[in-house]
C-alpha cells in the first residue's frame, strides 16, 4: 500500500546531495512537519488536513526513511536539519515554522538553532532532547536506544519481522488503543522493509552522542522565537516545557490528556488545534 492523502502531492526534492520525499498541500504561512521512529511522513496524515485549512503544510520523509534516500552517512541531527531546511528553501519557503515529534523533534531543535533567520516558530512533541540536563538519565531507561545503537545487530534481528517489531513497539507506546490502526502499522513496516531503511532508522540513534555535544553548544545561545512543547500525559508531557526552557526563552505547552508517545496518532485533533493556536497567537 502506497500512502497517499487527498489534497496533497508528493515529490522528490534534491537537497544536500540526496533526494528527500516531500508531501505538500494547503495554503498560508508554511509549516514543516518532521516525523519520528519508526514512522514516515504518514505519521501526520490525520493532522495535515486540519493544518492545511490555515497553512502551507510540508511533511517529509527524513533521510533514511520512506521514499527519501538512504545514504551511508549524514544521520547526525545537524545534517538532517540541513536536509529539512533546504527542502523548505527549494519549495520557496524562506521563512517557516517547524514541528518535530520524537526523532523529528531532535532534528527540529538544531534546525531552529542553526537557521535562526528562517525558522519563525518551533514545536517539539514528546521526546527527550539531546543536550537536556536529564538526557543521560532518561535515555538510560529507554531500552530501544541502546538496542538501536548496536552496529548491524538490530538490522539482522528485525529483517523479515518489520511488522512484528513496529506493531509491538508502537503498541507499547499507545495509551488509548482505540486509536491504534493496524493499517498504519502496515504502512510503516513496509516502508522500513525497503532496502536500507531499517539501517537508516538505526543510524538516527547511532549519532546521538554527537547530537548531545552539539546541543550543549546550542544552549549557550537560547532561542528567542516562540516555542511550543507538547507531549502525552502518559509519557513526556510534563517534562516538555521545562526541558525546552533550557534551550529557549519563550516556551509554552504542556500535556495532552489520555495520550502517550504517538500524539499525532492518538490525539490528532488536539495536536492540530494546539499548533493552530500556537502559530496564530504568535
Tab-separated table of C-alpha atoms in Angstrom:
chain	number	residue	atom	x	y	z
A	1	UNK	CA	0.000	0.000	0.000
A	2	UNK	CA	1.393	3.382	-1.020
A	3	UNK	CA	0.274	6.091	1.375
A	4	UNK	CA	-1.477	8.995	-0.306
A	5	UNK	CA	-3.524	11.836	1.126
A	6	UNK	CA	-6.313	13.631	-0.729
A	7	UNK	CA	-5.438	17.236	-1.477
A	8	UNK	CA	-1.692	16.672	-1.077
A	9	UNK	CA	1.002	15.965	-3.639
A	10	UNK	CA	4.334	14.139	-3.336
A	11	UNK	CA	7.671	14.896	-4.936
A	12	UNK	CA	11.354	14.112	-4.544
A	13	UNK	CA	13.358	17.249	-3.723
A	14	UNK	CA	17.144	17.216	-4.413
A	15	UNK	CA	18.911	18.697	-1.355
A	16	UNK	CA	22.224	18.316	0.431
A	17	UNK	CA	23.460	15.669	-2.047
A	18	UNK	CA	20.418	13.366	-1.673
A	19	UNK	CA	16.694	13.316	-2.551
A	20	UNK	CA	14.049	13.893	0.122
A	21	UNK	CA	10.412	12.845	-0.313
A	22	UNK	CA	8.150	15.821	0.425
A	23	UNK	CA	4.352	15.903	0.708
A	24	UNK	CA	2.726	19.310	0.304
A	25	UNK	CA	-0.730	20.849	0.490
A	26	UNK	CA	-2.781	23.747	1.831
A	27	UNK	CA	-2.068	27.459	1.657
A	28	UNK	CA	-0.918	30.164	4.016
A	29	UNK	CA	2.183	30.567	6.192
A	30	UNK	CA	4.378	27.461	5.845
A	31	UNK	CA	4.861	24.769	8.468
A	32	UNK	CA	7.243	21.821	8.179
A	33	UNK	CA	6.401	18.520	9.920
A	34	UNK	CA	9.140	16.038	10.906
A	35	UNK	CA	8.205	12.500	11.921
A	36	UNK	CA	9.658	10.125	14.472
A	37	UNK	CA	10.750	6.489	14.584
A	38	UNK	CA	9.552	4.062	13.192
A	39	UNK	CA	7.240	6.258	11.171
A	40	UNK	CA	7.293	8.247	7.929
A	41	UNK	CA	5.527	11.429	6.801
A	42	UNK	CA	2.341	9.365	7.185
A	43	UNK	CA	2.561	10.000	10.942
A	44	UNK	CA	0.904	13.344	10.246
A	45	UNK	CA	-1.855	12.182	7.879
A	46	UNK	CA	-4.661	12.925	10.372
A	47	UNK	CA	-3.141	16.294	11.308
A	48	UNK	CA	-2.217	17.596	7.855
A	49	UNK	CA	-5.762	18.222	6.501
A	50	UNK	CA	-6.602	20.203	9.645
A	51	UNK	CA	-3.455	22.324	9.355
A	52	UNK	CA	-3.944	22.786	5.600
A	53	UNK	CA	-7.055	24.872	6.313
A	54	UNK	CA	-4.699	27.541	7.693
A	55	UNK	CA	-1.155	26.840	6.471
A	56	UNK	CA	1.011	25.586	3.627
A	57	UNK	CA	1.910	22.167	5.009
A	58	UNK	CA	5.110	20.299	4.152
A	59	UNK	CA	5.750	16.832	5.599
A	60	UNK	CA	8.897	14.938	4.640
A	61	UNK	CA	10.396	11.502	4.999
A	62	UNK	CA	13.600	12.043	6.943
A	63	UNK	CA	16.927	10.895	5.478
A	64	UNK	CA	16.929	7.078	5.720
A	65	UNK	CA	13.131	6.672	5.870
A	66	UNK	CA	10.233	6.105	3.486
A	67	UNK	CA	10.907	7.231	-0.069
A	68	UNK	CA	13.773	9.567	0.829
A	69	UNK	CA	17.308	8.460	0.035
A	70	UNK	CA	19.177	6.284	2.496
A	71	UNK	CA	22.872	7.226	2.211
A	72	UNK	CA	25.655	5.641	4.242
A	73	UNK	CA	26.170	8.660	6.486
A	74	UNK	CA	24.834	12.073	7.451
A	75	UNK	CA	22.496	10.971	10.252
A	76	UNK	CA	23.631	13.492	12.853
A	77	UNK	CA	20.734	15.828	13.526
A	78	UNK	CA	22.502	18.955	12.256
A	79	UNK	CA	22.916	17.332	8.818
A	80	UNK	CA	19.316	16.121	8.863
A	81	UNK	CA	18.246	19.658	9.821
A	82	UNK	CA	20.111	20.920	6.764
A	83	UNK	CA	18.161	18.416	4.618
A	84	UNK	CA	14.877	19.722	6.006
A	85	UNK	CA	15.837	23.396	5.730
A	86	UNK	CA	16.945	23.010	2.116
A	87	UNK	CA	13.642	21.314	1.256
A	88	UNK	CA	11.790	24.368	2.522
A	89	UNK	CA	14.058	26.724	0.552
A	90	UNK	CA	13.660	24.589	-2.597
A	91	UNK	CA	9.883	24.799	-2.199
A	92	UNK	CA	10.072	28.590	-1.961
A	93	UNK	CA	9.620	28.951	1.797
A	94	UNK	CA	12.315	31.349	3.001
A	95	UNK	CA	10.759	31.585	6.481
A	96	UNK	CA	8.706	28.840	8.101
A	97	UNK	CA	7.612	27.112	11.303
A	98	UNK	CA	8.908	23.644	12.132
A	99	UNK	CA	7.283	20.932	14.246
A	100	UNK	CA	9.009	17.658	15.072
A	101	UNK	CA	7.971	14.583	17.013
A	102	UNK	CA	10.354	12.026	18.537
A	103	UNK	CA	13.493	11.892	16.332
A	104	UNK	CA	11.879	14.658	14.268
A	105	UNK	CA	11.943	16.832	17.396
A	106	UNK	CA	15.665	16.134	17.729
A	107	UNK	CA	16.027	17.460	14.148
A	108	UNK	CA	13.722	20.453	14.632
A	109	UNK	CA	15.764	21.823	17.546
A	110	UNK	CA	19.069	22.162	15.612
A	111	UNK	CA	17.104	23.435	12.622
A	112	UNK	CA	15.835	26.325	14.751
A	113	UNK	CA	19.239	26.831	16.359
A	114	UNK	CA	21.238	26.837	13.112
A	115	UNK	CA	18.790	28.547	10.727
A	116	UNK	CA	17.646	31.311	13.048
A	117	UNK	CA	16.703	33.761	10.299
A	118	UNK	CA	14.478	31.167	8.605
A	119	UNK	CA	12.667	29.382	11.439
A	120	UNK	CA	9.868	31.526	12.891
A	121	UNK	CA	8.356	29.023	15.364
A	122	UNK	CA	9.488	25.726	16.885
A	123	UNK	CA	7.227	22.956	18.200
A	124	UNK	CA	8.626	19.772	19.739
A	125	UNK	CA	6.364	16.835	20.579
A	126	UNK	CA	7.017	14.145	23.177
A	127	UNK	CA	10.723	13.392	23.091
A	128	UNK	CA	13.753	13.743	25.357
A	129	UNK	CA	16.164	16.112	23.638
A	130	UNK	CA	19.950	15.756	23.349
A	131	UNK	CA	21.533	18.489	25.444
A	132	UNK	CA	18.827	18.335	28.132
A	133	UNK	CA	20.207	18.109	31.681
A	134	UNK	CA	18.265	14.874	32.191
A	135	UNK	CA	19.223	13.406	28.803
A	136	UNK	CA	21.602	10.709	30.007
A	137	UNK	CA	19.473	9.607	32.980
A	138	UNK	CA	16.306	9.495	30.850
A	139	UNK	CA	17.708	7.678	27.836
A	140	UNK	CA	19.357	5.102	30.107
A	141	UNK	CA	15.802	3.981	30.963
A	142	UNK	CA	14.756	3.641	27.286
A	143	UNK	CA	15.816	0.129	26.217
A	144	UNK	CA	15.496	0.719	22.491
A	145	UNK	CA	18.117	3.482	22.476
A	146	UNK	CA	20.846	1.005	23.428
A	147	UNK	CA	19.450	-1.705	21.155
A	148	UNK	CA	19.264	0.552	18.093
A	149	UNK	CA	22.796	1.861	18.658
A	150	UNK	CA	24.268	-1.619	18.184
A	151	UNK	CA	26.061	-1.876	14.849
A	152	UNK	CA	24.322	-4.330	12.460
A	153	UNK	CA	22.573	-6.454	15.142
A	154	UNK	CA	19.152	-4.736	15.055
A	155	UNK	CA	19.065	-4.906	11.260
A	156	UNK	CA	19.782	-8.650	11.412
A	157	UNK	CA	17.134	-9.341	14.046
A	158	UNK	CA	14.399	-7.135	12.538
A	159	UNK	CA	14.830	-8.305	8.911
A	160	UNK	CA	11.659	-10.093	7.799
A	161	UNK	CA	9.940	-9.198	11.094
A	162	UNK	CA	9.372	-5.486	10.436
A	163	UNK	CA	5.609	-5.668	11.032
A	164	UNK	CA	6.036	-7.605	14.302
A	165	UNK	CA	8.616	-5.142	15.606
A	166	UNK	CA	6.825	-1.950	14.548
A	167	UNK	CA	3.486	-3.226	15.851
A	168	UNK	CA	4.866	-4.285	19.240
A	169	UNK	CA	6.994	-1.150	19.597
A	170	UNK	CA	4.194	1.282	18.852
A	171	UNK	CA	1.518	-0.607	20.801
A	172	UNK	CA	3.751	-0.357	23.877
A	173	UNK	CA	3.714	3.432	23.472
A	174	UNK	CA	-0.042	3.970	22.955
A	175	UNK	CA	-2.363	4.766	25.872
A	176	UNK	CA	-5.726	4.764	24.074
A	177	UNK	CA	-5.590	1.706	21.825
A	178	UNK	CA	-8.920	2.562	20.199
A	179	UNK	CA	-6.771	4.847	18.027
A	180	UNK	CA	-4.205	2.126	17.173
A	181	UNK	CA	-4.718	1.437	13.469
A	182	UNK	CA	-3.158	-1.762	12.028
A	183	UNK	CA	-3.370	-0.262	8.526
A	184	UNK	CA	-0.939	2.477	9.613
A	185	UNK	CA	1.393	-0.123	11.110
A	186	UNK	CA	1.462	-1.920	7.764
A	187	UNK	CA	2.481	1.313	6.007
A	188	UNK	CA	5.349	1.940	8.445
A	189	UNK	CA	6.514	-1.688	8.378
A	190	UNK	CA	6.568	-1.837	4.579
A	191	UNK	CA	8.480	1.446	4.466
A	192	UNK	CA	11.027	0.030	6.911
A	193	UNK	CA	11.374	-3.144	4.819
A	194	UNK	CA	12.584	-1.166	1.785
A	195	UNK	CA	16.324	-1.675	1.149
A	196	UNK	CA	18.462	0.145	3.712
A	197	UNK	CA	15.590	1.740	5.637
A	198	UNK	CA	15.956	-0.342	8.788
A	199	UNK	CA	19.622	0.673	8.873
A	200	UNK	CA	18.697	4.287	8.135
A	201	UNK	CA	16.459	4.429	11.196
A	202	UNK	CA	19.113	2.805	13.393
A	203	UNK	CA	21.652	5.397	12.269
A	204	UNK	CA	19.449	8.102	13.814
A	205	UNK	CA	20.323	6.590	17.230
A	206	UNK	CA	23.994	5.912	16.482
A	207	UNK	CA	24.737	9.640	16.182
A	208	UNK	CA	23.157	10.671	19.484
A	209	UNK	CA	26.480	11.269	21.267
A	210	UNK	CA	27.388	13.749	18.528
A	211	UNK	CA	23.926	15.309	18.733
A	212	UNK	CA	24.209	15.705	22.517
A	213	UNK	CA	27.548	17.507	22.230
A	214	UNK	CA	26.155	19.819	19.534
A	215	UNK	CA	23.032	20.590	21.551
A	216	UNK	CA	25.099	21.642	24.564
A	217	UNK	CA	26.516	24.361	22.307
A	218	UNK	CA	23.013	25.440	21.144
A	219	UNK	CA	22.057	26.041	24.779
A	220	UNK	CA	24.706	28.757	25.073
A	221	UNK	CA	22.632	30.947	22.734
A	222	UNK	CA	18.968	30.429	23.707
A	223	UNK	CA	16.285	30.634	21.034
A	224	UNK	CA	14.171	33.787	21.117
A	225	UNK	CA	11.380	32.593	18.815
A	226	UNK	CA	8.077	31.207	20.196
A	227	UNK	CA	8.494	27.569	21.209
A	228	UNK	CA	5.768	25.003	21.925
A	229	UNK	CA	6.396	21.809	23.884
A	230	UNK	CA	3.682	19.136	23.925
A	231	UNK	CA	3.556	15.522	24.996
A	232	UNK	CA	1.252	12.805	26.168
A	233	UNK	CA	0.317	12.928	29.833
A	234	UNK	CA	1.335	9.256	29.981
A	235	UNK	CA	4.805	9.911	28.530
A	236	UNK	CA	6.920	13.108	28.359
A	237	UNK	CA	4.143	15.723	28.516
A	238	UNK	CA	5.010	17.071	31.958
A	239	UNK	CA	8.676	17.416	31.023
A	240	UNK	CA	8.390	19.139	27.647
A	241	UNK	CA	8.097	22.760	28.805
A	242	UNK	CA	10.856	22.677	31.473
A	243	UNK	CA	13.073	20.755	29.039
A	244	UNK	CA	12.649	23.307	26.258
A	245	UNK	CA	13.192	26.218	28.650
A	246	UNK	CA	16.805	25.047	28.783
A	247	UNK	CA	17.054	25.965	25.081
A	248	UNK	CA	14.638	28.870	24.599
A	249	UNK	CA	13.266	31.958	26.331
A	250	UNK	CA	9.597	31.843	25.275
A	251	UNK	CA	8.155	28.370	25.839
A	252	UNK	CA	4.525	27.320	26.250
A	253	UNK	CA	2.731	23.990	26.118
A	254	UNK	CA	2.085	21.035	28.381
A	255	UNK	CA	0.376	17.658	28.329
A	256	UNK	CA	-2.315	16.121	26.137
A	257	UNK	CA	-4.745	14.121	28.275
A	258	UNK	CA	-5.206	10.365	27.875
A	259	UNK	CA	-2.285	10.131	25.482
A	260	UNK	CA	1.136	8.524	25.373
A	261	UNK	CA	4.045	8.934	22.946
A	262	UNK	CA	2.449	8.877	19.484
A	263	UNK	CA	0.497	12.096	19.969
A	264	UNK	CA	-0.307	12.714	16.279
A	265	UNK	CA	-1.746	9.200	16.005
A	266	UNK	CA	-3.598	9.145	19.336
A	267	UNK	CA	-4.844	12.738	19.506
A	268	UNK	CA	-4.593	14.368	16.041
A	269	UNK	CA	-7.364	16.892	16.693
A	270	UNK	CA	-5.702	18.134	19.877
A	271	UNK	CA	-2.292	18.321	18.200
A	272	UNK	CA	-3.654	20.265	15.218
A	273	UNK	CA	-5.639	22.643	17.457
A	274	UNK	CA	-2.590	23.313	19.628
A	275	UNK	CA	-0.435	24.048	16.577
A	276	UNK	CA	-3.048	26.357	15.035
A	277	UNK	CA	-3.470	28.273	18.295
A	278	UNK	CA	0.299	28.495	18.786
A	279	UNK	CA	1.046	29.754	15.280
A	280	UNK	CA	-1.856	32.199	15.105
A	281	UNK	CA	-1.173	33.653	18.568
A	282	UNK	CA	2.461	34.374	17.773
